[in-house]
Structure formats: C-alpha cells, structure tokens
Coordinates of C-alpha atoms in Angstrom, one line a residue:
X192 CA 16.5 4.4 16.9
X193 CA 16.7 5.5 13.6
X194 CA 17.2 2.3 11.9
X195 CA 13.8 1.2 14.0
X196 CA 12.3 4.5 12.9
X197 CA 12.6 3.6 9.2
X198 CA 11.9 0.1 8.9
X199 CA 8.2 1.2 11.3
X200 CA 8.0 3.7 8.5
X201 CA 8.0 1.5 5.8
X202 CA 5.8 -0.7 7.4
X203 CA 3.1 2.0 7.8
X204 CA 3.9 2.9 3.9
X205 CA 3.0 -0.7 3.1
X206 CA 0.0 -0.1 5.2
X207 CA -1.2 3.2 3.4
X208 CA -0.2 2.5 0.1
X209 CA -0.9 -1.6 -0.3
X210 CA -3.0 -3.4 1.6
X211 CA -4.6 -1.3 4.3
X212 CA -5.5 -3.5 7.0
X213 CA -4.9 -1.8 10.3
X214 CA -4.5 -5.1 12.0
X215 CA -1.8 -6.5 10.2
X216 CA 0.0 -2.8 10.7
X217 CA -0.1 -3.1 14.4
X218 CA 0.8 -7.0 14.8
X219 CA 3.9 -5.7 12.4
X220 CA 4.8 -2.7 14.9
X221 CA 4.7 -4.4 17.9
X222 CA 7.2 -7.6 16.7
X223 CA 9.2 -4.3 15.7
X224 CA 8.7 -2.1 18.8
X225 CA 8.3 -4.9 21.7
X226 CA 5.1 -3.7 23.1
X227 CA 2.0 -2.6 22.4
X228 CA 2.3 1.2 23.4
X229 CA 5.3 1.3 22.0
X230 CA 3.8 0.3 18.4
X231 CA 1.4 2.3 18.8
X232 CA 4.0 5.5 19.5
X233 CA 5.4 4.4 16.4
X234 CA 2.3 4.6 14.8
X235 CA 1.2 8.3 16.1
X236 CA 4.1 10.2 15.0
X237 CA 4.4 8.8 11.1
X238 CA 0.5 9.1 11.0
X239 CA -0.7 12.4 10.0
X240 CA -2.7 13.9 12.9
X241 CA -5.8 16.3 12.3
X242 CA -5.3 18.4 15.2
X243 CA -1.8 20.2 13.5
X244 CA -1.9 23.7 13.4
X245 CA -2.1 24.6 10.3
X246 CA 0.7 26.7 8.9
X247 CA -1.6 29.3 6.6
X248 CA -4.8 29.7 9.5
X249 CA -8.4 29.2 7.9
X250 CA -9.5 32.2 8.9
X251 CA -6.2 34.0 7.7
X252 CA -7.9 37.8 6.5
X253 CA -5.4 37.9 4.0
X254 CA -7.9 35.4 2.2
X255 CA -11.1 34.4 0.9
X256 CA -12.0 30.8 1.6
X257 CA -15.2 28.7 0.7
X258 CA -16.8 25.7 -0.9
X259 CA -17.7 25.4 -4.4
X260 CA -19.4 22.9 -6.4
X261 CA -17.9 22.7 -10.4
X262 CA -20.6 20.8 -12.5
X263 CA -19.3 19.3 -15.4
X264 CA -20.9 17.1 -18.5
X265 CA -23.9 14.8 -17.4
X266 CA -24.1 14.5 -14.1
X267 CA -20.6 14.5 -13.4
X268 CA -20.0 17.2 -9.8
X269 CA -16.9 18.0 -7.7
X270 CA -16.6 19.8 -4.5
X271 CA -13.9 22.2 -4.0
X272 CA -12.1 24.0 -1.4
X273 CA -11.6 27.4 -2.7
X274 CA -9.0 30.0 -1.3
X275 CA -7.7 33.2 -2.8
X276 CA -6.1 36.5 -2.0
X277 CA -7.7 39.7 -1.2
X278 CA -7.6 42.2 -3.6
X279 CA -8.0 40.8 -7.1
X280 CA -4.3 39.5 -7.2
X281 CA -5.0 36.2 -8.6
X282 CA -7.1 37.9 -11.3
X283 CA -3.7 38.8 -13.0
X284 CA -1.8 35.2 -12.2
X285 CA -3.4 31.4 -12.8
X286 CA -5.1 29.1 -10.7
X287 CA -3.7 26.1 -9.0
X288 CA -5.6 22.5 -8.5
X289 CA -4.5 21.1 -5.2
X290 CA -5.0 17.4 -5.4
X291 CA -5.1 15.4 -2.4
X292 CA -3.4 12.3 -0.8
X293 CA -5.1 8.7 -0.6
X294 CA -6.7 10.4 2.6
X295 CA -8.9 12.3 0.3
X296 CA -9.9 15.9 1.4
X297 CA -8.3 17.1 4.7
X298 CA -7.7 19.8 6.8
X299 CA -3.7 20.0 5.9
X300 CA -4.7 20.2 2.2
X301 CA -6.8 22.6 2.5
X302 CA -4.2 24.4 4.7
X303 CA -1.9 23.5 1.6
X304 CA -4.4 25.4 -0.7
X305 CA -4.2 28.5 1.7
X306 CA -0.3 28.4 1.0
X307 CA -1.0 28.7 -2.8
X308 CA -3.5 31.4 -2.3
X309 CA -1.1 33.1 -0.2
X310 CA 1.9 33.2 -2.8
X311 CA -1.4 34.6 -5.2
X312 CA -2.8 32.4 -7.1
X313 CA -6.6 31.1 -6.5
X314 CA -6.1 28.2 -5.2
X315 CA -8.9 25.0 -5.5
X316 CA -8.5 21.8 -3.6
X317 CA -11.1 19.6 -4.8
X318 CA -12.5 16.5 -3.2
X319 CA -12.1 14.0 -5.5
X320 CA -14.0 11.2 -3.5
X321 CA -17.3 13.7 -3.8
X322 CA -18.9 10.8 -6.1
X323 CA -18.5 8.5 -3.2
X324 CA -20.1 10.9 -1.0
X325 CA -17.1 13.5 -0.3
X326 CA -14.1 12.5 2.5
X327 CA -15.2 10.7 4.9
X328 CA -13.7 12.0 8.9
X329 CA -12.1 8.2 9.1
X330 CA -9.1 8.1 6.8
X331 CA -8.4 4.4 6.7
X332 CA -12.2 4.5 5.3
X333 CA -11.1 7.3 2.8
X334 CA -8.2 5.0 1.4
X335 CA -10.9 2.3 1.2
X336 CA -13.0 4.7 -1.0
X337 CA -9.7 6.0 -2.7
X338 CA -8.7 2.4 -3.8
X339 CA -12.2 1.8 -5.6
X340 CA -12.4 5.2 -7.3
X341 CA -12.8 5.2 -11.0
X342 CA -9.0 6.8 -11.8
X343 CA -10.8 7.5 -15.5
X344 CA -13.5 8.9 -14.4
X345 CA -11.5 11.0 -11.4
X346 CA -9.2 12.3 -14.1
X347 CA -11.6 13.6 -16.0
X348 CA -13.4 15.2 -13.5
X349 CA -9.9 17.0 -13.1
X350 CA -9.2 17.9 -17.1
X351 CA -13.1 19.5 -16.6
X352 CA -11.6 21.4 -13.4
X353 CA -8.7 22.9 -15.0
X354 CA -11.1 23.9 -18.7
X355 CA -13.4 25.3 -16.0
X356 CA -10.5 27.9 -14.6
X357 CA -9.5 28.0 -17.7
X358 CA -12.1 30.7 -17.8
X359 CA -11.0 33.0 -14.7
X360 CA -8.3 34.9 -13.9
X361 CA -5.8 35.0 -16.6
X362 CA -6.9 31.8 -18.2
X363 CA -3.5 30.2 -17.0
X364 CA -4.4 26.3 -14.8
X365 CA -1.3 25.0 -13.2
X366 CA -1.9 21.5 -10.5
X367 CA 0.1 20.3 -7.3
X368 CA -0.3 17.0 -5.9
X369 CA 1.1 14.7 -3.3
X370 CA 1.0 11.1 -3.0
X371 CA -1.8 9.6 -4.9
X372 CA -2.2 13.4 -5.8
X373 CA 0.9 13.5 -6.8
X374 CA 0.2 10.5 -9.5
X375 CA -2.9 12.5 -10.5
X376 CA -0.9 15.4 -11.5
X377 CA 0.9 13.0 -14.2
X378 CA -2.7 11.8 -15.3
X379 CA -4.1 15.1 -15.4
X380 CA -0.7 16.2 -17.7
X381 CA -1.2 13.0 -19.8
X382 CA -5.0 14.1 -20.2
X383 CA -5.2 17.9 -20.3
X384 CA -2.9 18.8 -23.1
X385 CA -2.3 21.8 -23.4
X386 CA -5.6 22.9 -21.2
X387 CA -3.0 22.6 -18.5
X388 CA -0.1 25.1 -17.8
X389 CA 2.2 23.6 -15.4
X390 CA 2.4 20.3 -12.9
X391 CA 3.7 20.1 -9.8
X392 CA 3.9 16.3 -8.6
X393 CA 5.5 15.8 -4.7
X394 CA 6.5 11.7 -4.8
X395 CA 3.5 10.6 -7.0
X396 CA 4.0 7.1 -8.6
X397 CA 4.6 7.3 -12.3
X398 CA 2.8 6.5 -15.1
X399 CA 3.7 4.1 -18.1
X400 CA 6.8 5.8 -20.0
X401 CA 5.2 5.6 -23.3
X402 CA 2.5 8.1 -22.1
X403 CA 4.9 11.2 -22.0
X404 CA 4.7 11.7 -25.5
X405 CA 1.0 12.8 -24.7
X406 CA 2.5 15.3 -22.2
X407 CA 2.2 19.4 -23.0
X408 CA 2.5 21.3 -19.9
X409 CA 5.7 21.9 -18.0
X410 CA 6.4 19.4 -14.9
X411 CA 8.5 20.0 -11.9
X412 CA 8.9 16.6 -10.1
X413 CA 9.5 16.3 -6.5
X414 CA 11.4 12.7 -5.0
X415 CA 12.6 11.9 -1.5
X416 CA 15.7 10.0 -1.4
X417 CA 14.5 7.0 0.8
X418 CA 10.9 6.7 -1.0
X419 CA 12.3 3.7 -3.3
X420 CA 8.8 2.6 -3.9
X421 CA 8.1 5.7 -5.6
X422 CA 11.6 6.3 -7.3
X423 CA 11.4 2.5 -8.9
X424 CA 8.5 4.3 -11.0
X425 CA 10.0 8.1 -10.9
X426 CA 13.6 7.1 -13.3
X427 CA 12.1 5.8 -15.7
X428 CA 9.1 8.9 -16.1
X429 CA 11.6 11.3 -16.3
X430 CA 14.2 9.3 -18.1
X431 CA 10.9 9.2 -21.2
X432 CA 10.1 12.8 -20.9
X433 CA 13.4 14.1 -21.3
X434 CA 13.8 11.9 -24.5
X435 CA 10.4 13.3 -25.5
X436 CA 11.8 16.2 -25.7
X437 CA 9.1 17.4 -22.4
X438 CA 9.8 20.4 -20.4
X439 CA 10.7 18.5 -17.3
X440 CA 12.2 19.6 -13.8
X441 CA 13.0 16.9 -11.0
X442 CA 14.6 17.4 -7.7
X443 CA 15.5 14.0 -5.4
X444 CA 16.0 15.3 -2.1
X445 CA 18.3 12.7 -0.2
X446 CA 18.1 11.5 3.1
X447 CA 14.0 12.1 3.5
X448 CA 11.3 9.9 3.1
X449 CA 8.1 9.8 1.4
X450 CA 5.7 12.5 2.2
X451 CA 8.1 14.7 3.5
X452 CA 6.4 18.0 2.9
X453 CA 3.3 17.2 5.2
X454 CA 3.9 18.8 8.4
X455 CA 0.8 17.2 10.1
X456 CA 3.0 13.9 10.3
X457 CA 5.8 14.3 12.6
X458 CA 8.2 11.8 11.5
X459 CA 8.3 12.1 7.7
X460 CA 8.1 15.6 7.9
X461 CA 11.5 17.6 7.2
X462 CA 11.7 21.1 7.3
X463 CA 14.4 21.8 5.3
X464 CA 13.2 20.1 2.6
X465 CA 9.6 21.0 2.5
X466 CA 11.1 24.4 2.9
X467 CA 13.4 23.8 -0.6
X468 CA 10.7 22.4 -2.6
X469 CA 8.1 24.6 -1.4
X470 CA 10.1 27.5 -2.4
X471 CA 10.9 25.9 -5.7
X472 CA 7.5 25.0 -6.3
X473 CA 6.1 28.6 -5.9
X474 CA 8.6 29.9 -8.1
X475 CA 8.1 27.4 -11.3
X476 CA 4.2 28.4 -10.5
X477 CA 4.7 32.4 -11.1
X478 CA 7.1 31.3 -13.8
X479 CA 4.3 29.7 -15.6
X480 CA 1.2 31.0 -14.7
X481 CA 2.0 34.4 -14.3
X482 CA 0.4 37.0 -16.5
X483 CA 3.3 39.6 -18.6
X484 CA 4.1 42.9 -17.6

C-alpha cells in the first residue's frame, strides 16, 4: 500500500503541477488502483479538501480578520486576506505575506494566515489571481488561471505589497509561501531587495542560480525528501546562494512528500514535520522581523 500510495501521489503531482487534465489523472489512477472507486479514493485523500477544520478558527477572538484591497501604480489592485492580533502586538513586530499555492486563495491559506497572526505578526494573504477576477471556488479552474498569470506582473504586484507594509507596524516585511507560493517567495527575494526582510519558501521550485546574487533578505528553505521534482531545482538554489555569500537556511525533511505542511490533504500531510518546520519558521520570523528591546 505504500508503494501504491506514492506512485498515485506522483501521479496527482504530475496532474497539479504539469498538465492538468482531470481525465488523464483518473484513466492513470484506475490502471493503478483497479477500479474506478478505488481511483477515485486515491484521488480524495492526496487532494486537498475544503471542508478541513481549520487549525486557527476564522472567527478565533484572539484576532482581527478582514479583506483589504492594496492599490498600487496604474491600475494595478490586489485583494488580501488580512489577520492580526488583538491588542496592537503586531505594531511592535513585522508583517508577513502569505502567498498561496497553484489553487490560488483558499480557505487553508487563509487559516495559514491566522497561524502567522497568532504567533503576532499581521499577517496578509493576498489573492494573487485578483486580475483574473480573484479565486475562483473550482480549483482545477484556479490552476488554469494560475498557469496563464503574468509571473512579472504577479511579482510586482508582490514587491508593491511588501513597500506598502513597509509602512505599518515596525516597517519590517517578511513572506511565506508554499508551492507555486513557495517559488514566489524566491521571485519576490530576487525582486524586493532589501524592501524585504526575510523569506520563508515551503518546496517552491527554484529560480535560475545566477539570480541569487540579486538576493538581500534572509531565506529559510523548506524541502521534503521525496519531492524530487522540486529538489532537482532546490541544490542547485542553495548551492548559488551560499557561494553568494546569501544568508540562507534549508531544511530537507526525509521520508515526506511534497506539500507536506497542508493539513487539508490527508495523505501528504505529516504532522511531525509540519510541526518542525512550522516551529522553525516562526522562530526565523521573530528573529527577523521583530522590533529590539
């Protein structure tokens, strides 16, 4: 079974992150599983599923949560999930961009967002299909719309984001991706300078090597040990911005695949590493964006 459960998982990977055509995935799962229910069992428990309780509750009274809408140059916009502690806490720490996965702006990222507010940071999620007409509720539609975004229009709509916080709270932006978010953070740290404070990437693909001499902020890079896809790209990133001379952390957890720290997707998810990295994450976070004293 657990030979079966990885080679259906990176069949659904091939789905998510290549060519996205449902039918192919589920003519592939059932010459794997025998049946169609049984491909389709496969199916549900690597998918992420929208009805997960979330971990930090959205109508936790420990926060404040909302929509905002950043303008930026021309007529540039971005939607954003906004969550931050009671109490003017943030107001002495930084902000934290939560980018999203290829499934654009969901209910587990915003729940993600909650967590950052949580540890006391303001926290934004923004939706970075809102040019396309924000998430759409059918995710194989919101890779679609993922796959035709302008990347260097999307990234700047990002550098704006973290100038724009730039100007609250202590003046101190970090960002935390996963997935295609992940790969956003390393654009955004390419882009930003030294606008940016501190990345957080969970198994984002990599960027060219030669672009980490452009890099200023700290990074912390998250890897799981059977995510090969990702890791072909991951070596040779980290592998450039140590010889850069780049601030950079990177943690391969082994034994766990690709998006292990989403909990709404019962078959990737692992506990004890989301746990690890979570806890490292939070801790590089106040370590950077932390106001003295």
């Amino acid at each position: 079974m657990t030979e079966l459960r990885q080679r259906a998982i990176a069949i659904y990977d091939a789905f998510t992150h290549e060519h996205r055509d449902r039918r192919t995935l589920l003519r592939q799962m059932v010459a794997l599983a025998g049946s169609v229910a049984a491909a389709e069992a496969l199916i549900a428990g690597i998918a992420a599923t929208p009805a997960a309780a979330a971990i930090a509750p959205a109508d936790d009274a420990r926060l404040r949560t909302g929509r905002k809408t950043y303008g930026f140059a021309g007529s540039r916009r971005v939607v954003g999930y906004t969550a931050e502690p009671v109490g003017g806490v943030a107001r002495r720490r930084g902000a934290v961009i939560v980018i999203h996965e290829n499934r654009g702006l969901t209910a587990h990222i915003e729940d993600v967002a909650r967590r950052v507010a949580l540890a006391g940071f303001l926290a934004v999620a923004p939706d970075l299909l809102t040019d396309q007409g924000g998430t759409p509720a059918d995710e194989d539609k919101a890779r679609d719309m993922i796959g035709t975004a302008d990347l260097g229009a999307v990234t700047g709509d990002t550098v704006a984001l973290v100038k724009a916080l730039s100007r609250m709270g202590n003046g101190k932006v970090g960002i935390i991706g996963f997935c295609w978010g992940g790969a956003m953070v390393n654009r955004v740290a390419i882009a930003a300078g030294p606008a940016l404070a501190a990345g957080v990437s969970y198994y984002g693909p990599a960027p060219d090597p030669a672009e980490a001499v452009k890099v200023a902020a700290p990074l912390l890079l998250h890897y799981a040990g059977l995510d090969t896809r990702v890791a072909a790209t991951g070596e040779p990133w980290i592998a450039a911005l140590k010889a850069a001379g780049k601030d950079v952390t990177a943690y391969t957890y082994p034994g766990v695949n690709h998006a292990f720290n989403n909990d709404t997707s019962a078959d990737r998810y692992d506990a004890r590493a989301a746990a690890l990295a979570w806890g490292r994450t939070i801790a590089f976070l106040h370590d950077h964006l932390d106001s003295p004293g």
